[in-house]
């Protein structure tokens, strides 16, 4: 999958991923009204709104953006109906040829981690295989150590799937634990990064990157550049671009000398672009998203050095 | 909710919680066959098996055990049908008067954390409030710092709900990050513990414990005892008893001098007790669970000092 992902990025010359993280207020009024009329004030109505919104976004983006990253929390909030919209969104994005990163940030141990690994590995029932989630890759939290990674790694090894493990996140309070200096001179997130590199050994594909990637926030330029040098075989998923403050200039150095090594996420800045535009009305939200995605692509590719 | 939980523990004189973490192999054959006959080899069949299994366990345990802790991974593995079984299990346990800790270990930032906080806070749609998840408390991962805690804390403050934040987990590789020595002489999990205590300030109830609790594994006696002294207002959820190796003797010192301060979890050791018993057949799995729960209660309450 790492080679598939990099192949898609190369083909579109676009190392970005759109975060499909709908919030109720982002949904254009006409979609809200239609679904409320059909389903009443229910969670089902919200699920249908989200799916309709995402479907149009995927249609508008699938020929220019290689991947989507739905954030499961936004769907999980609405219970089963929300999760159904998450699953339908994934199925539709895959149908349109997009790579799907499930932003699930799960993290647990032993048999529990094995159960979560069903997100990428599916599950067998009496000899019949099911794949209810269908993500190509998922995000994972490292706080519990390798016990929480192992079952996922096995699926990456056997089925070619991918992981992105949180190393340095883009939020201000990530410093509380991640930036702590430790006794051997490494900052905690550096230790996490080194662990991720270790866990990824033996899973390196033809572009030199492992199927075990890292989440590295765009909001700290120097840290990201240093991590690029430190972890030459670790592919980065980079949040924090756009709405969280980072621009192309901040992250040029997160890429390698071949212009590879990262996929940069933007969520609100793309999917809710129509809200910040004078030229696009809410009926044109998908066109606004496409324009914002092209502008992000330009900003990032121009700044890779 | 912390006062409600401690009140339930006091009333039953039983500081334990049963982990409702079903795995396919644990389900008695007659339940499997019944549901496979009804629903075929489907995820729906598994969801129904899990719910039937849990329902009997809850019936057998609700007058002697104050709380259940369903581990969402075990359900999530089976997609929507699995999650439906999780939700039905929670609803049934609450109906039977049990306190429900959703073991979800979520952790994210900002608007995403706010979305996950819907697990305990519910969500509004056009002025109508929905509570799709209904947990009384949930477990949370601290790697992202306070940004990931804040929206949950607000719900704890306003709606009296509870959190348990991972501090020191019970698995061997928890040492990789949690046991790292940091520059001010504190081990990383101690720093996490201190953060949890800070985050819990202002939310302390009548027994002296905060609504923001901590997960502290049973598998390291000395660490747990030291954390008890270090965090006098932090209530502990203690995994690792039984199947993971710890016994009552190991965790007596995790309690305070009033015999409070902890709730100890066992999953497999209770719900799959029939598999290790000569006296109970699979049709008596619930009776075996009840006997195992009483034996655990005895082992723990005798060792509180």
Coordinates of C-alpha atoms in Angstrom, one line a residue:
Chain A
X1 CA 0.0 0.0 0.0
X2 CA 2.9 2.4 0.6
X3 CA 4.0 1.9 -3.0
X4 CA 0.4 2.2 -4.1
X5 CA 0.0 5.5 -2.2
X6 CA 3.3 6.9 -3.4
X7 CA 2.4 5.8 -7.0
X8 CA -0.9 7.7 -6.8
X9 CA 0.9 10.8 -5.4
X10 CA 3.5 10.7 -8.2
X11 CA 0.8 10.2 -10.8
X12 CA -1.2 13.3 -9.7
X13 CA 1.9 15.2 -8.7
X14 CA 0.0 16.0 -5.5
X15 CA 1.2 14.9 -2.1
X16 CA -1.9 15.9 -0.3
X17 CA -4.9 14.2 1.4
X18 CA -8.3 15.7 2.1
X19 CA -9.7 15.2 5.6
X20 CA -13.3 14.3 5.2
X21 CA -14.2 15.5 8.7
X22 CA -17.7 16.9 8.3
X23 CA -19.3 18.9 11.0
X24 CA -23.0 19.7 11.1
X25 CA -22.4 23.5 10.5
X26 CA -20.4 22.8 7.4
X27 CA -23.2 21.1 5.6
X28 CA -25.0 23.4 3.1
X29 CA -28.4 24.3 4.2
X30 CA -30.1 22.8 1.1
X31 CA -28.6 19.4 1.9
X32 CA -29.6 19.6 5.6
X33 CA -33.2 20.6 4.7
X34 CA -33.6 17.8 2.2
X35 CA -32.4 15.1 4.7
X36 CA -34.4 16.5 7.6
X37 CA -37.4 16.4 5.5
X38 CA -36.8 12.8 4.6
X39 CA -35.7 11.5 7.9
X40 CA -36.9 14.0 10.5
X41 CA -34.6 15.4 13.2
X42 CA -32.8 12.1 13.6
X43 CA -29.2 10.8 13.6
X44 CA -30.1 9.0 10.4
X45 CA -30.7 12.4 8.8
X46 CA -27.2 13.6 9.8
X47 CA -25.6 10.4 8.5
X48 CA -27.3 10.9 5.2
X49 CA -26.2 14.6 5.1
X50 CA -22.6 13.6 5.7
X51 CA -22.6 11.0 3.1
X52 CA -24.2 13.3 0.5
X53 CA -21.7 16.0 1.3
X54 CA -18.8 13.6 1.1
X55 CA -19.9 12.0 -2.1
X56 CA -20.0 15.4 -3.9
X57 CA -16.6 16.2 -2.5
X58 CA -15.1 12.9 -3.6
X59 CA -16.6 13.4 -7.1
X60 CA -15.0 16.9 -7.3
X61 CA -11.6 15.8 -6.0
X62 CA -10.9 12.2 -7.1
X63 CA -9.0 13.2 -10.3
X64 CA -6.7 15.7 -8.6
X65 CA -6.2 14.4 -5.0
X66 CA -4.8 10.9 -4.4
X67 CA -6.3 10.2 -0.9
X68 CA -8.9 11.0 1.6
X69 CA -8.7 10.8 5.4
X70 CA -12.1 10.5 7.1
X71 CA -11.8 11.3 10.8
X72 CA -14.0 8.6 12.5
X73 CA -14.7 10.8 15.5
X74 CA -16.9 13.1 13.4
X75 CA -19.1 10.2 12.5
X76 CA -18.9 8.2 15.7
X77 CA -20.4 11.2 17.5
X78 CA -23.7 10.4 15.7
X79 CA -23.7 6.7 16.8
X80 CA -24.5 3.9 14.4
X81 CA -25.9 6.2 11.7
X82 CA -22.8 8.3 11.8
X83 CA -20.5 5.2 11.5
X84 CA -22.7 4.0 8.6
X85 CA -21.9 7.2 6.8
X86 CA -18.2 6.7 7.5
X87 CA -18.3 3.2 6.0
X88 CA -20.3 4.4 2.9
X89 CA -17.8 7.3 2.4
X90 CA -14.9 4.8 2.5
X91 CA -16.6 2.5 0.0
X92 CA -17.4 5.4 -2.4
X93 CA -13.8 6.9 -2.2
X94 CA -12.3 3.5 -3.0
X95 CA -14.8 3.0 -5.9
X96 CA -13.4 6.3 -7.2
X97 CA -9.8 5.1 -6.9
X98 CA -8.8 7.1 -3.9
X99 CA -6.5 5.8 -1.2
X100 CA -8.3 5.8 2.2
X101 CA -6.6 6.6 5.5
X102 CA -8.9 5.9 8.4
X103 CA -8.0 8.5 11.1
X104 CA -9.0 6.3 14.0
X105 CA -6.1 6.8 16.4
X106 CA -6.8 3.5 18.1
X107 CA -4.3 2.1 20.6
X108 CA -4.7 -0.9 22.9
X109 CA -2.9 -4.2 23.7
X110 CA -2.8 -7.9 23.0
X111 CA -6.2 -9.4 22.0
X112 CA -7.7 -5.9 22.0
X113 CA -5.2 -4.5 19.6
X114 CA -5.8 -7.6 17.4
X115 CA -9.5 -6.7 17.4
X116 CA -8.8 -3.1 16.4
X117 CA -6.6 -4.4 13.6
X118 CA -9.7 -5.7 12.0
X119 CA -10.0 -2.2 10.6
X120 CA -7.4 -3.1 8.1
X121 CA -7.4 -6.9 8.3
X122 CA -11.0 -7.8 8.4
X123 CA -12.3 -10.7 10.4
X124 CA -13.3 -14.4 9.8
X125 CA -16.6 -15.9 10.8
X126 CA -16.8 -19.7 10.4
X127 CA -14.4 -19.6 7.5
X128 CA -16.1 -16.6 5.8
X129 CA -13.9 -13.5 5.5
X130 CA -15.5 -10.1 6.1
X131 CA -13.9 -6.7 5.7
X132 CA -16.4 -4.3 7.4
X133 CA -14.1 -1.2 7.6
X134 CA -12.0 -1.3 4.4
X135 CA -9.5 1.3 5.2
X136 CA -6.2 1.1 3.3
X137 CA -4.3 2.6 6.2
X138 CA -5.1 3.7 9.8
X139 CA -3.6 6.0 12.4
X140 CA -2.5 4.5 15.7
X141 CA -1.5 5.8 19.1
X142 CA 1.9 4.5 20.4
X143 CA 1.4 5.2 24.2
X144 CA 1.1 1.4 25.0
X145 CA 4.2 0.4 23.0
X146 CA 4.7 -2.4 20.6
X147 CA 2.0 -4.7 22.2
X148 CA -0.4 -2.3 20.6
X149 CA 1.3 -2.2 17.2
X150 CA 2.1 -5.9 16.7
X151 CA -1.2 -7.2 15.4
X152 CA -1.4 -4.2 13.0
X153 CA 2.1 -4.8 11.8
X154 CA 1.3 -8.4 11.0
X155 CA -1.5 -7.3 8.7
X156 CA 0.8 -4.7 7.1
X157 CA 3.2 -7.5 6.4
X158 CA 0.7 -10.1 5.1
X159 CA -1.8 -7.9 3.4
X160 CA 0.3 -4.9 2.4
X161 CA -1.7 -2.4 4.4
X162 CA -0.3 0.7 6.1
X163 CA -0.1 2.4 9.5
X164 CA 0.6 5.9 10.6
X165 CA 1.7 6.1 14.2
X166 CA 1.4 9.3 16.1
X167 CA 4.9 10.7 16.7
X168 CA 4.6 14.5 17.0
X169 CA 1.1 15.9 16.7
X170 CA 0.2 19.4 15.5
X171 CA -1.7 20.7 18.6
X172 CA -0.2 23.0 21.2
X173 CA -0.6 20.7 24.2
X174 CA 1.2 17.9 22.3
X175 CA 4.2 19.3 24.2
X176 CA 3.0 18.1 27.6
X177 CA 4.2 14.6 27.0
X178 CA 5.7 14.5 23.5
X179 CA 8.3 17.2 24.0
X180 CA 9.6 15.9 27.4
X181 CA 13.4 15.5 27.5
X182 CA 14.4 12.0 28.5
X183 CA 17.5 10.7 30.2
X184 CA 19.4 9.6 27.1
X185 CA 19.2 13.1 25.5
X186 CA 16.3 12.2 23.1
X187 CA 13.1 14.1 23.3
X188 CA 10.1 11.8 23.9
X189 CA 8.7 12.2 20.3
X190 CA 12.2 11.3 19.0
X191 CA 12.1 8.1 21.0
X192 CA 8.7 7.4 19.6
X193 CA 10.0 8.2 16.1
X194 CA 12.9 5.8 16.6
X195 CA 10.5 3.1 17.7
X196 CA 8.3 3.6 14.6
X197 CA 11.4 3.3 12.4
X198 CA 12.3 0.0 14.3
X199 CA 8.8 -1.3 13.9
X200 CA 8.9 -0.5 10.2
X201 CA 12.0 -2.5 9.4
X202 CA 11.5 -5.2 6.9
X203 CA 8.5 -3.5 5.4
X204 CA 10.3 -1.0 3.1
X205 CA 8.9 -0.8 -0.4
X206 CA 10.4 0.2 -3.8
X207 CA 10.5 3.9 -3.0
X208 CA 12.5 3.4 0.2
X209 CA 9.6 3.9 2.5
X210 CA 8.2 1.5 5.1
X211 CA 4.5 0.5 5.4
X212 CA 4.8 1.8 9.0
X213 CA 4.5 5.6 8.7
X214 CA 4.4 8.4 11.2
X215 CA 2.1 11.3 12.0
X216 CA 4.2 14.5 12.2
X217 CA 2.4 17.8 12.6
X218 CA 3.1 20.7 10.2
X219 CA 3.1 23.2 12.9
X220 CA 6.7 22.9 13.9
X221 CA 9.1 23.4 10.9
X222 CA 12.4 22.6 12.6
X223 CA 11.1 19.5 14.3
X224 CA 9.6 18.1 11.1
X225 CA 12.8 18.8 9.1
X226 CA 14.9 17.1 11.8
X227 CA 12.6 14.1 11.9
X228 CA 12.9 13.8 8.1
X229 CA 16.7 13.3 8.5
X230 CA 16.3 11.1 11.5
X231 CA 13.8 8.7 9.9
X232 CA 14.8 8.3 6.3
X233 CA 12.5 5.3 5.6
X234 CA 9.5 6.6 7.5
X235 CA 6.7 8.1 5.4
X236 CA 4.9 11.1 7.1
X237 CA 1.2 11.9 7.3
X238 CA 1.3 15.6 8.1
X239 CA -1.7 17.3 9.7
X240 CA -1.9 21.0 10.7
X241 CA -1.8 22.6 7.3
X242 CA -4.2 25.4 6.6
X243 CA -6.8 25.9 9.3
X244 CA -4.2 24.9 12.0
X245 CA -1.8 27.5 10.7
X246 CA 1.0 25.9 8.6
X247 CA 1.7 26.7 5.0
X248 CA 3.7 25.2 2.2
X249 CA 6.8 27.1 3.2
X250 CA 6.7 25.5 6.6
X251 CA 6.8 22.0 5.4
X252 CA 9.0 21.9 2.3
X253 CA 11.7 20.4 4.4
X254 CA 9.5 17.5 5.5
X255 CA 10.0 16.0 2.0
X256 CA 13.1 14.1 0.8
X257 CA 15.4 15.2 -2.0
X258 CA 13.3 13.3 -4.5
X259 CA 10.3 15.3 -3.4
X260 CA 8.7 12.4 -1.7
X261 CA 8.2 11.3 1.9
X262 CA 5.0 13.1 2.9
X263 CA 1.3 13.4 2.4
X264 CA -0.1 16.6 3.8
X265 CA -3.6 16.8 5.1
X266 CA -6.1 19.6 5.1
X267 CA -9.7 19.2 6.3
X268 CA -11.7 22.3 6.9
X269 CA -9.6 24.4 4.6
X270 CA -10.8 22.2 1.7
X271 CA -14.2 20.8 2.6
X272 CA -15.6 24.0 4.0
X273 CA -13.7 26.3 1.6
X274 CA -17.0 27.7 0.3
X275 CA -17.7 29.3 3.7
X276 CA -14.6 31.5 3.2
X277 CA -15.2 32.4 -0.4
X278 CA -17.0 35.4 -2.0
X279 CA -17.3 33.6 -5.4
X280 CA -18.8 30.3 -4.3
X281 CA -22.3 29.9 -2.9
X282 CA -23.2 26.9 -0.7
X283 CA -24.5 25.0 -3.8
X284 CA -21.0 25.2 -5.2
X285 CA -19.3 23.8 -2.1
X286 CA -17.7 21.0 -4.2
X287 CA -16.2 23.4 -6.7
X288 CA -14.9 25.6 -3.9
X289 CA -13.3 22.5 -2.5
X290 CA -11.7 21.6 -5.8
X291 CA -10.3 25.1 -6.2
X292 CA -8.9 25.0 -2.6
X293 CA -7.4 21.6 -3.2
X294 CA -5.6 22.9 -6.4
X295 CA -4.4 25.9 -4.6
X296 CA -3.0 23.7 -1.7
X297 CA -1.3 21.4 -4.3
X298 CA 0.4 24.4 -5.8
X299 CA 1.4 25.9 -2.4
X300 CA 3.0 22.6 -1.4
X301 CA 4.6 21.4 -4.6
X302 CA 6.2 24.8 -5.1
X303 CA 7.8 24.6 -1.7
X304 CA 9.3 21.2 -1.9
X305 CA 13.1 21.5 -2.0
Chain B
X1 CA -20.7 9.8 38.6
X2 CA -17.6 9.2 40.7
X3 CA -19.8 9.4 43.8
X4 CA -22.4 7.1 42.2
X5 CA -19.6 4.6 41.3
X6 CA -18.1 4.6 44.7
X7 CA -21.6 4.4 46.3
X8 CA -22.3 1.3 44.2
X9 CA -18.9 -0.3 45.2
X10 CA -19.6 0.4 48.9
X11 CA -23.1 -1.0 48.7
X12 CA -21.9 -4.3 47.2
X13 CA -18.6 -4.2 49.1
X14 CA -17.1 -5.1 45.8
X15 CA -14.5 -2.9 44.1
X16 CA -14.5 -4.8 40.8
X17 CA -15.7 -4.4 37.3
X18 CA -16.3 -7.1 34.8
X19 CA -14.8 -6.6 31.3
X20 CA -17.4 -7.6 28.8
X21 CA -14.9 -8.4 26.1
X22 CA -16.4 -11.3 24.2
X23 CA -14.3 -13.1 21.6
X24 CA -15.9 -15.6 19.2
X25 CA -14.2 -18.6 20.7
X26 CA -15.7 -17.7 24.1
X27 CA -19.3 -18.0 23.0
X28 CA -20.8 -21.3 24.0
X29 CA -21.5 -23.5 21.0
X30 CA -25.3 -23.7 21.5
X31 CA -25.5 -19.9 21.3
X32 CA -23.3 -19.8 18.2
X33 CA -25.4 -22.4 16.5
X34 CA -28.6 -20.8 17.3
X35 CA -27.6 -17.4 15.9
X36 CA -25.9 -18.9 12.8
X37 CA -29.1 -20.7 12.1
X38 CA -31.1 -17.5 12.4
X39 CA -28.7 -15.2 10.6
X40 CA -26.4 -17.4 8.6
X41 CA -22.6 -16.8 8.6
X42 CA -22.9 -13.1 9.0
X43 CA -21.6 -10.3 11.2
X44 CA -25.2 -9.9 12.4
X45 CA -25.1 -13.4 13.7
X46 CA -21.9 -12.5 15.7
X47 CA -23.4 -9.3 17.1
X48 CA -26.5 -11.3 18.3
X49 CA -24.2 -14.0 19.8
X50 CA -22.3 -11.3 21.7
X51 CA -25.4 -9.6 23.0
X52 CA -27.0 -12.9 24.1
X53 CA -23.8 -13.9 25.9
X54 CA -23.5 -10.5 27.6
X55 CA -27.2 -10.4 28.6
X56 CA -26.9 -13.6 30.5
X57 CA -23.6 -12.5 32.1
X58 CA -25.2 -9.2 33.2
X59 CA -28.2 -11.1 34.6
X60 CA -25.9 -13.3 36.6
X61 CA -23.7 -10.5 37.9
X62 CA -25.8 -7.4 38.4
X63 CA -26.6 -8.0 42.0
X64 CA -23.0 -8.7 43.1
X65 CA -20.8 -6.6 40.7
X66 CA -21.2 -2.8 40.5
X67 CA -19.9 -2.1 37.0
X68 CA -19.2 -3.5 33.6
X69 CA -16.5 -2.4 31.2
X70 CA -17.2 -3.4 27.6
X71 CA -14.1 -3.1 25.4
X72 CA -15.3 -1.5 22.2
X73 CA -12.5 -3.1 20.0
X74 CA -14.1 -6.5 20.5
X75 CA -17.3 -5.2 18.9
X76 CA -15.8 -2.8 16.4
X77 CA -14.0 -5.7 14.8
X78 CA -17.4 -6.8 13.5
X79 CA -18.4 -3.5 12.0
X80 CA -21.8 -2.0 12.5
X81 CA -23.4 -5.2 13.7
X82 CA -20.7 -5.5 16.4
X83 CA -21.1 -1.9 17.5
X84 CA -24.9 -2.4 17.7
X85 CA -24.2 -5.3 20.2
X86 CA -22.0 -2.9 22.2
X87 CA -24.8 -0.3 22.4
X88 CA -27.4 -2.9 23.3
X89 CA -25.1 -4.3 26.0
X90 CA -24.6 -0.9 27.5
X91 CA -28.4 -0.2 27.5
X92 CA -29.1 -3.5 29.1
X93 CA -26.4 -3.1 31.8
X94 CA -27.7 0.3 32.7
X95 CA -31.3 -1.1 32.9
X96 CA -29.9 -3.5 35.4
X97 CA -28.4 -0.7 37.5
X98 CA -24.8 -1.3 36.6
X99 CA -22.3 1.5 36.0
X100 CA -20.9 1.4 32.5
X101 CA -17.2 2.2 31.7
X102 CA -16.8 2.3 27.9
X103 CA -13.2 1.1 27.3
X104 CA -12.7 3.2 24.1
X105 CA -9.2 4.6 24.7
X106 CA -9.9 7.5 22.3
X107 CA -7.5 10.4 22.1
X108 CA -7.5 13.3 19.6
X109 CA -7.5 17.1 19.6
X110 CA -9.8 20.1 19.4
X111 CA -12.9 19.6 17.3
X112 CA -12.1 15.9 17.0
X113 CA -11.8 15.4 20.7
X114 CA -15.1 17.3 21.1
X115 CA -16.7 14.8 18.7
X116 CA -15.4 11.8 20.6
X117 CA -16.7 13.4 23.8
X118 CA -20.1 12.7 22.4
X119 CA -19.6 9.2 23.9
X120 CA -20.4 10.7 27.3
X121 CA -22.0 13.9 26.3
X122 CA -24.3 13.0 23.4
X123 CA -25.0 15.4 20.6
X124 CA -27.7 17.9 19.5
X125 CA -29.4 17.9 16.1
X126 CA -31.6 20.9 15.4
X127 CA -32.4 21.4 19.1
X128 CA -33.0 17.7 19.8
X129 CA -30.6 15.9 22.1
X130 CA -29.4 12.4 21.3
X131 CA -27.2 10.1 23.5
X132 CA -26.3 7.3 21.1
X133 CA -23.5 5.8 23.3
X134 CA -24.7 6.2 26.9
X135 CA -21.4 5.3 28.7
X136 CA -21.2 6.6 32.3
X137 CA -17.4 6.9 31.9
X138 CA -14.8 6.3 29.2
X139 CA -11.1 5.6 29.0
X140 CA -8.9 8.1 27.2
X141 CA -5.3 8.2 25.9
X142 CA -3.2 11.1 27.0
X143 CA -0.5 11.2 24.3
X144 CA -1.9 14.4 22.8
X145 CA -2.0 16.3 26.0
X146 CA -4.8 18.5 27.5
X147 CA -6.2 19.5 24.0
X148 CA -7.5 15.9 23.9
X149 CA -9.0 16.0 27.4
X150 CA -10.6 19.4 27.6
X151 CA -13.9 18.6 25.8
X152 CA -14.3 15.5 27.9
X153 CA -13.5 17.4 31.1
X154 CA -16.2 19.9 30.3
X155 CA -18.8 17.2 30.1
X156 CA -17.5 15.7 33.3
X157 CA -18.0 19.1 34.9
X158 CA -21.4 19.8 33.5
X159 CA -23.0 16.4 33.3
X160 CA -21.2 14.6 36.1
X161 CA -19.7 12.0 33.9
X162 CA -16.3 10.4 34.4
X163 CA -13.0 9.7 32.6
X164 CA -10.2 7.2 33.2
X165 CA -6.9 8.4 31.5
X166 CA -4.2 5.9 30.7
X167 CA -1.3 6.5 33.1
X168 CA 0.5 3.1 33.5
X169 CA -0.9 0.2 31.5
X170 CA -0.6 -3.5 32.4
X171 CA 1.2 -4.8 29.3
X172 CA 4.9 -5.6 29.0
X173 CA 5.7 -3.0 26.3
X174 CA 4.1 -0.2 28.2
X175 CA 7.7 0.4 29.4
X176 CA 8.8 1.6 25.9
X177 CA 7.4 5.0 26.4
X178 CA 5.6 5.1 29.8
X179 CA 8.7 4.1 31.8
X180 CA 11.2 6.5 30.2
X181 CA 13.1 8.6 32.8
X182 CA 12.7 12.4 32.1
X183 CA 14.9 15.4 32.7
X184 CA 13.2 16.5 36.0
X185 CA 13.6 13.1 37.6
X186 CA 10.1 11.9 37.0
X187 CA 9.3 8.8 35.0
X188 CA 7.0 9.6 32.1
X189 CA 4.0 7.8 33.6
X190 CA 4.5 9.9 36.8
X191 CA 4.3 13.0 34.7
X192 CA 1.2 11.7 33.0
X193 CA -0.2 10.9 36.5
X194 CA 0.5 14.4 37.7
X195 CA -1.2 15.9 34.6
X196 CA -4.2 13.7 35.3
X197 CA -4.3 15.0 38.9
X198 CA -4.1 18.6 37.6
X199 CA -6.9 18.0 35.1
X200 CA -9.1 16.6 37.8
X201 CA -8.8 19.6 40.1
X202 CA -12.2 21.1 40.9
X203 CA -14.0 17.9 40.2
X204 CA -13.5 16.1 43.5
X205 CA -16.6 14.5 45.0
X206 CA -17.7 13.6 48.5
X207 CA -15.4 10.7 48.9
X208 CA -12.3 12.8 48.0
X209 CA -11.9 11.4 44.5
X210 CA -12.1 13.4 41.2
X211 CA -14.2 12.6 38.2
X212 CA -11.0 12.4 36.2
X213 CA -9.5 9.0 37.1
X214 CA -6.5 7.0 35.9
X215 CA -5.8 3.6 34.4
X216 CA -3.1 1.9 36.5
X217 CA -2.2 -1.7 35.6
X218 CA -2.2 -4.3 38.3
X219 CA 1.0 -5.9 37.0
X220 CA 3.4 -3.7 38.9
X221 CA 2.8 -3.7 42.6
X222 CA 5.4 -1.1 43.6
X223 CA 4.4 1.4 40.9
X224 CA 0.7 1.2 41.8
X225 CA 1.4 1.7 45.5
X226 CA 3.6 4.7 44.8
X227 CA 1.0 6.1 42.5
X228 CA -1.7 5.7 45.2
X229 CA 0.4 8.0 47.5
X230 CA 1.3 10.4 44.7
X231 CA -2.3 10.9 43.5
X232 CA -4.5 10.9 46.6
X233 CA -7.5 12.3 44.7
X234 CA -7.3 10.2 41.6
X235 CA -9.5 7.1 41.4
X236 CA -7.9 4.1 39.6
X237 CA -9.3 1.7 37.1
X238 CA -7.0 -1.3 37.4
X239 CA -6.6 -3.8 34.5
X240 CA -4.3 -6.8 34.6
X241 CA -5.9 -8.9 37.3
X242 CA -6.4 -12.6 36.7
X243 CA -5.6 -13.6 33.1
X244 CA -2.8 -11.0 32.9
X245 CA -1.2 -12.4 36.1
X246 CA -1.9 -10.1 39.0
X247 CA -3.7 -11.3 42.2
X248 CA -5.3 -9.6 45.2
X249 CA -2.1 -9.6 47.1
X250 CA -0.4 -7.5 44.3
X251 CA -3.0 -4.7 44.5
X252 CA -4.0 -4.3 48.1
X253 CA -1.8 -1.3 48.3
X254 CA -3.5 0.4 45.3
X255 CA -6.4 1.2 47.7
X256 CA -6.5 4.0 50.3
X257 CA -6.7 3.5 54.1
X258 CA -10.5 3.6 53.8
X259 CA -10.4 0.7 51.4
X260 CA -11.4 2.9 48.5
X261 CA -9.7 4.4 45.5
X262 CA -9.8 1.5 43.0
X263 CA -12.0 -0.5 40.8
X264 CA -10.3 -3.7 39.5
X265 CA -11.1 -5.2 36.2
X266 CA -11.2 -8.8 35.1
X267 CA -12.4 -9.9 31.7
X268 CA -11.6 -13.4 30.4
X269 CA -11.2 -14.6 34.0
X270 CA -14.8 -14.0 34.6
X271 CA -16.7 -14.2 31.4
X272 CA -14.8 -17.3 30.1
X273 CA -14.5 -18.9 33.5
X274 CA -16.6 -21.9 32.4
X275 CA -13.8 -22.8 30.0
X276 CA -11.4 -23.5 32.9
X277 CA -13.9 -25.2 35.1
X278 CA -14.5 -28.9 35.7
X279 CA -17.9 -28.2 37.3
X280 CA -19.6 -25.9 34.8
X281 CA -20.5 -26.9 31.3
X282 CA -20.9 -24.3 28.6
X283 CA -24.7 -24.0 29.3
X284 CA -23.7 -22.8 32.8
X285 CA -21.3 -20.1 31.6
X286 CA -23.2 -17.4 33.5
X287 CA -23.1 -19.4 36.8
X288 CA -19.4 -20.0 36.3
X289 CA -18.9 -16.2 35.8
X290 CA -20.8 -15.5 39.0
X291 CA -18.7 -17.9 41.0
X292 CA -15.5 -16.4 39.5
X293 CA -16.7 -12.9 40.3
X294 CA -17.4 -13.8 43.9
X295 CA -14.1 -15.5 44.2
X296 CA -12.4 -12.3 42.8
X297 CA -14.3 -10.1 45.2
X298 CA -13.1 -12.3 48.1
X299 CA -9.5 -12.2 46.9
X300 CA -9.5 -8.5 46.5
X301 CA -11.4 -7.4 49.6
X302 CA -9.3 -9.7 51.8
X303 CA -6.2 -8.0 50.6
X304 CA -7.1 -4.4 51.0
X305 CA -5.0 -3.0 53.8

